[in-house]
CSV table of C-alpha atoms in Angstrom, one decimal:
chain,number,residue,atom,x,y,z
A,14,MET,CA,-11.0,-10.1,11.8
A,15,LYS,CA,-10.2,-12.2,8.8
A,16,PRO,CA,-10.8,-11.7,5.1
A,17,THR,CA,-13.5,-13.7,3.4
A,18,ARG,CA,-12.7,-15.8,0.3
A,19,ASP,CA,-14.7,-13.4,-1.8
A,20,LEU,CA,-12.2,-11.1,-3.5
A,21,ASP,CA,-14.9,-8.5,-4.0
A,22,GLU,CA,-14.9,-8.1,-0.3
A,23,LEU,CA,-11.2,-7.5,0.0
A,24,CYS,CA,-9.9,-4.0,-0.8
A,25,TYR,CA,-6.2,-4.7,0.0
A,26,SER,CA,-4.2,-7.9,0.5
A,27,PHE,CA,-2.8,-6.8,3.9
A,28,ILE,CA,-5.8,-4.8,5.2
A,29,TYR,CA,-6.3,-7.1,8.2
A,30,GLU,CA,-2.7,-7.2,9.1
A,31,THR,CA,-2.0,-5.9,12.7
A,32,SER,CA,1.4,-4.5,11.9
A,33,TRP,CA,1.7,-0.7,11.5
A,34,LEU,CA,3.3,-1.5,8.1
A,35,CYS,CA,-0.2,-1.7,6.6
A,36,ASP,CA,-1.0,1.8,8.1
A,37,TYR,CA,2.1,3.1,6.5
A,38,GLU,CA,1.0,1.7,3.1
A,39,VAL,CA,-2.5,3.2,3.5
A,40,ALA,CA,-1.0,6.6,4.4
A,41,THR,CA,1.2,6.6,1.3
A,42,ASP,CA,-1.8,5.5,-0.8
A,43,GLU,CA,-3.7,8.6,0.6
A,44,LEU,CA,-0.6,10.8,-0.1
A,45,CYS,CA,-0.5,9.5,-3.7
A,46,GLY,CA,-4.1,10.5,-4.2
A,47,HIS,CA,-3.6,14.0,-2.9
A,48,VAL,CA,-0.6,14.5,-5.1
A,49,GLY,CA,-2.6,13.3,-8.1
A,50,MET,CA,-5.5,15.7,-7.4
A,51,ALA,CA,-3.1,18.6,-7.0
A,52,CYS,CA,-1.3,17.6,-10.2
A,53,VAL,CA,-4.5,17.6,-12.3
A,54,ALA,CA,-5.7,20.9,-10.7
A,55,LEU,CA,-2.4,22.6,-11.7
A,56,ALA,CA,-2.0,21.3,-15.2
A,57,ARG,CA,-3.5,24.3,-17.0
A,58,ASP,CA,-2.4,27.4,-14.9
A,59,MET,CA,0.9,26.2,-13.4
A,60,PRO,CA,2.3,23.5,-15.7
A,61,ASP,CA,5.8,23.6,-14.1
A,62,LEU,CA,4.3,22.7,-10.7
A,63,ALA,CA,2.1,20.1,-12.3
A,64,ALA,CA,5.1,18.5,-14.0
A,65,ASP,CA,7.0,18.3,-10.7
A,66,LEU,CA,3.9,16.6,-9.1
A,67,ASP,CA,3.5,14.3,-12.1
A,68,TRP,CA,7.1,13.2,-11.6
A,69,LEU,CA,6.6,12.8,-7.8
A,70,GLN,CA,3.3,10.8,-7.8
A,71,PRO,CA,4.6,7.5,-9.0
A,72,LEU,CA,7.5,7.8,-6.6
A,73,VAL,CA,5.0,8.0,-3.8
A,74,PHE,CA,3.7,4.6,-4.9
A,75,HIS,CA,7.3,3.3,-5.2
A,76,LEU,CA,7.8,4.6,-1.6
A,77,ASN,CA,4.7,2.7,-0.6
A,78,GLY,CA,6.2,-0.7,-1.5
A,79,SER,CA,9.8,0.1,-0.5
A,80,VAL,CA,9.5,-1.3,3.0
A,81,ARG,CA,7.6,-4.5,2.5
A,82,GLY,CA,9.1,-5.1,-1.0
A,83,LYS,CA,12.1,-4.1,-3.0
A,84,MET,CA,13.6,-0.6,-2.4
A,85,ALA,CA,12.3,1.6,-5.3
A,86,VAL,CA,13.4,5.1,-4.4
A,87,THR,CA,17.0,6.3,-4.7
A,88,GLU,CA,19.3,9.0,-3.4
A,89,ALA,CA,19.0,10.6,-6.8
A,90,ASP,CA,15.2,10.9,-6.3
A,91,ILE,CA,15.8,12.7,-3.0
A,92,ASP,CA,18.3,15.0,-4.6
A,93,GLN,CA,15.9,15.9,-7.4
A,94,LEU,CA,13.1,16.5,-4.9
A,95,LYS,CA,15.4,18.7,-2.8
A,96,ALA,CA,16.3,20.6,-5.9
A,97,CYS,CA,12.6,21.3,-6.4
A,98,LEU,CA,12.3,22.4,-2.8
A,99,GLN,CA,15.2,24.9,-3.2
A,100,ARG,CA,13.6,26.3,-6.4
A,101,TYR,CA,10.3,26.9,-4.5
A,102,ARG,CA,12.1,28.4,-1.6
A,103,VAL,CA,13.9,30.9,-3.8
A,104,GLU,CA,10.6,31.8,-5.5
A,105,VAL,CA,8.8,32.6,-2.2
A,106,ALA,CA,11.8,34.1,-0.3
A,107,GLY,CA,10.5,36.6,2.2
A,108,ALA,CA,6.8,35.7,1.6
A,109,VAL,CA,6.2,33.9,4.9
A,110,LYS,CA,6.6,35.5,8.3
A,111,GLY,CA,5.8,32.6,10.5
A,112,PHE,CA,3.3,29.7,10.7
A,113,VAL,CA,0.3,30.0,8.4
A,114,LEU,CA,-3.1,28.5,8.3
A,115,PRO,CA,-3.6,25.8,5.7
A,116,ARG,CA,-5.9,27.5,3.3
A,117,GLY,CA,-6.3,28.6,-0.2
A,118,GLU,CA,-8.0,27.8,-3.5
A,119,PRO,CA,-7.7,24.3,-4.9
A,120,PRO,CA,-5.4,22.4,-4.9
A,121,ILE,CA,-4.0,24.0,-1.8
A,122,SER,CA,-6.2,21.8,0.5
A,123,ASN,CA,-5.0,18.6,-1.3
A,124,LEU,CA,-1.4,19.6,-0.8
A,125,HIS,CA,-1.9,20.3,2.9
A,126,LEU,CA,-3.8,17.0,3.3
A,127,GLY,CA,-0.9,15.4,1.4
A,128,ARG,CA,1.5,16.8,4.0
A,129,SER,CA,-0.6,15.3,6.7
A,130,ALA,CA,-0.6,11.9,5.0
A,131,ALA,CA,3.2,12.1,4.7
A,132,LYS,CA,3.4,12.8,8.4
A,133,LYS,CA,1.0,9.8,9.1
A,134,ALA,CA,3.3,7.7,7.0
A,135,ILE,CA,6.4,8.8,9.0
A,136,ARG,CA,4.6,8.1,12.3
A,137,ALA,CA,3.5,4.7,11.1
A,138,LEU,CA,7.2,3.9,10.2
A,139,VAL,CA,8.1,4.8,13.8
A,140,ARG,CA,5.7,2.2,15.0
A,141,VAL,CA,6.9,-0.3,12.4
A,142,GLU,CA,10.4,0.1,13.6
A,143,GLN,CA,9.2,-0.3,17.2
A,144,GLU,CA,7.7,-3.6,16.1
A,145,GLY,CA,11.2,-4.8,15.2
A,146,ARG,CA,11.4,-4.2,11.4
A,147,GLU,CA,14.4,-2.3,10.1
A,148,ILE,CA,13.3,0.8,8.2
A,149,PRO,CA,15.7,2.0,5.5
A,150,SER,CA,16.5,5.7,6.3
A,151,ILE,CA,15.9,6.7,2.7
A,152,VAL,CA,12.2,5.9,3.1
A,153,VAL,CA,11.8,8.2,6.2
A,154,ARG,CA,14.0,10.9,4.6
A,155,PHE,CA,12.0,10.9,1.4
A,156,CYS,CA,8.7,11.1,3.3
A,157,ASN,CA,10.0,14.2,5.2
A,158,VAL,CA,11.2,15.9,2.0
A,159,ILE,CA,7.8,15.2,0.4
A,160,CYS,CA,6.1,16.9,3.3
A,161,ASN,CA,8.3,20.0,3.0
A,162,VAL,CA,7.9,20.1,-0.7
A,163,LEU,CA,4.1,20.0,-0.6
A,164,PHE,CA,4.1,22.8,1.9
A,165,ALA,CA,6.5,24.9,-0.3
A,166,ILE,CA,4.3,24.3,-3.3
A,167,THR,CA,1.3,25.8,-1.4
A,168,LEU,CA,3.4,28.9,-0.7
A,169,VAL,CA,4.4,29.1,-4.4
A,170,ILE,CA,0.8,28.7,-5.6
A,171,ASN,CA,-0.5,31.3,-3.2
A,172,HIS,CA,2.3,33.6,-4.0
A,173,ARG,CA,1.7,33.4,-7.7
A,174,ARG,CA,-2.0,33.9,-7.2
A,175,GLN,CA,-1.2,36.9,-4.9
A,176,VAL,CA,-3.0,35.3,-2.0
A,177,THR,CA,-1.8,36.5,1.4
A,178,GLU,CA,-1.0,33.7,3.7
A,179,MET,CA,-3.1,33.8,7.0
A,180,PRO,CA,-0.6,33.9,9.9
A,181,PHE,CA,-1.1,31.6,12.8
A,182,GLU,CA,0.2,32.3,16.3
A,183,SER,CA,0.0,29.5,18.7
A,184,LEU,CA,-1.5,30.1,22.1
A,185,SER,CA,-0.1,26.8,23.3
A,186,TYR,CA,3.6,27.1,22.5
A,187,THR,CA,6.2,29.9,22.5
A,188,ILE,CA,8.1,29.4,19.3
A,189,LYS,CA,11.6,30.7,18.8
A,190,ARG,CA,11.9,31.2,15.0
A,191,PRO,CA,15.3,30.6,13.6
A,192,LYS,CA,16.4,32.3,10.4
A,193,THR,CA,15.4,30.0,7.6
A,194,VAL,CA,15.8,29.1,4.0
A,195,TYR,CA,12.6,31.1,3.2
A,196,GLY,CA,14.6,34.3,3.7
A,197,ASN,CA,13.1,35.6,7.0
A,198,ASP,CA,12.1,34.4,10.5
A,199,ALA,CA,9.6,31.7,9.3
A,200,PRO,CA,9.9,28.2,10.4
A,201,ILE,CA,11.5,25.7,8.0
A,202,HIS,CA,8.5,23.4,8.2
A,203,GLU,CA,4.8,23.9,8.7
């Protein structure tokens, strides 16, 4: 496939590229949209979480261009995001007893879909590296922290709304649950 010369028929400059780099950029674009929807949905009832997402959303777009273009995320950004994660973990300590089903009132679904988009971005980066392009570790680390932060925010929202998380017990895997930062035997990640 090749783009036509008609710019109205071209949604993204690199959309016909065969490298996984374009898939990474599409996944981070999706992630940015989910973060934005969650930010707007939380603005009235949980302004502290909305403010964190408001800060995070442009960083997701900076992350988007940090492989093909100039590095636009920093160690300070990761440190600040990890500080948010620690705050959330303290707030929900003891609230999770294992894996949970991804459900809840809006914007819970956007946050869970955002987690999936972050995972897609990481998987695309694995492929980009296999193609021979060096991936700065900060990009992969930041994607992982974003995924964990979005999950933690779902727990905080449900906790504040007094929504009981729906446990999920896998029939496919036996899981040994280490003691975690959530203050019980829950997994560190979902």
